[in-house]
Tab-separated table of C-alpha atoms in Angstrom:
chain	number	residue	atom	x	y	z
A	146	UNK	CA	146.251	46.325	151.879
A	147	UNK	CA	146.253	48.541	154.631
A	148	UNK	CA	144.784	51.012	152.938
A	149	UNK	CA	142.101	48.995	151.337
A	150	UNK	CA	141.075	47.575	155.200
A	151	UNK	CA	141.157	51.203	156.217
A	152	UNK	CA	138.406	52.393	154.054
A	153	UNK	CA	136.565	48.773	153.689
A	154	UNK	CA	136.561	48.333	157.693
A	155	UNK	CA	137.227	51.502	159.851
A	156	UNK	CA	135.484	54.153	157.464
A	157	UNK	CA	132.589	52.519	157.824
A	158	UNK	CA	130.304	54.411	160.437
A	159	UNK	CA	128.586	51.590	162.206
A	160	UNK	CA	131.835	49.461	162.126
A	161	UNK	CA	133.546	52.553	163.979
A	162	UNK	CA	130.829	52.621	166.746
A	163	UNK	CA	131.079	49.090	167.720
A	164	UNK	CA	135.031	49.165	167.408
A	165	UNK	CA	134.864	52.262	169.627
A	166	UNK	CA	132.612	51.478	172.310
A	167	UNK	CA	134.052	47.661	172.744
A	168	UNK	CA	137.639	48.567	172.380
A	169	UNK	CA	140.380	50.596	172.794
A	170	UNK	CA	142.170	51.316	169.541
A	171	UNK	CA	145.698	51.823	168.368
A	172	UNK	CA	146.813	51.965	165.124
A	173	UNK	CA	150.420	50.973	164.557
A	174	UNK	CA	152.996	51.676	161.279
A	175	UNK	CA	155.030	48.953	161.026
A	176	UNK	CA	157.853	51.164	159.437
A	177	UNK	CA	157.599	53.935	162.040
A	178	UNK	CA	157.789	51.377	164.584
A	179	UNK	CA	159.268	47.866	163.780
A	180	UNK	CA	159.805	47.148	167.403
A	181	UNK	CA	156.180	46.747	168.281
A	182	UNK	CA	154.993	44.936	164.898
A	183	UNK	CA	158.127	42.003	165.794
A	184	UNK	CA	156.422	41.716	169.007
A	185	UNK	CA	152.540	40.993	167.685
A	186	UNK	CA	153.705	39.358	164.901
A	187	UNK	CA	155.584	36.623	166.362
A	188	UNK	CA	152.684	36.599	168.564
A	189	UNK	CA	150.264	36.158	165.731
A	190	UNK	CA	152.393	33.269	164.118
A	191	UNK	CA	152.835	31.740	167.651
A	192	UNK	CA	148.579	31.283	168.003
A	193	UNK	CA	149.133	29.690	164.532
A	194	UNK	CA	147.931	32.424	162.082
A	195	UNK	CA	150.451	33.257	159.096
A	196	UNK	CA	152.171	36.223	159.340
A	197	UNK	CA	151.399	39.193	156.928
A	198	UNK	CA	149.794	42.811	156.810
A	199	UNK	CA	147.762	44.535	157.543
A	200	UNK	CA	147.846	42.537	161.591
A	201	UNK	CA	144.813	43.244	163.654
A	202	UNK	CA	146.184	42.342	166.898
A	203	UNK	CA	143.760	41.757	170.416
A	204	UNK	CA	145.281	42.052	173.528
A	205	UNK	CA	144.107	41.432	177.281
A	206	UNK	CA	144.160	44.476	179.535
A	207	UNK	CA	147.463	44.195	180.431
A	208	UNK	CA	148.951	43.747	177.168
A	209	UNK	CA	148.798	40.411	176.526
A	210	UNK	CA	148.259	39.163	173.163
A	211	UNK	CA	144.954	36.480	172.913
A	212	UNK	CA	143.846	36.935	169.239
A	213	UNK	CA	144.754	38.387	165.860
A	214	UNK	CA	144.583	38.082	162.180
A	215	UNK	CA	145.679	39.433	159.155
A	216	UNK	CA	143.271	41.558	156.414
């Protein structure tokens, strides 16, 4: 699914703009990193969203997790 959100949501010119100008974006692989995606994901399931992948992940600007959702 990650690849399917990839070119539904972020190829998407206009989509990119907004994302770009609002936020600052990091994309994560969960395999290359499975330190980080433990972290958001039991963040995820702890503001009572199911777990599962692709995780779109919001975080304050010091790192703190406030929203997220899966694709």
């Amino acid at each position: 699914w990650c690849h399917v959100m990839a070119h539904e949501s972020f190829e998407n010119p206009e989509t990119a703009a907004v994302m770009n100008r609002l936020f600052v974006n990091v994309k994560v692989d969960r395999e290359e990193r499975p330190d980080v995606d433990d972290v958001y994901m039991a963040a995820l399931q702890a503001l009572g969203q199911p777990g599962g992948w692709p995780l779109t992940m919001f975080l304050t600007p010091d790192g703190a997790p406030f929203w997220g959702g899966t694709y």
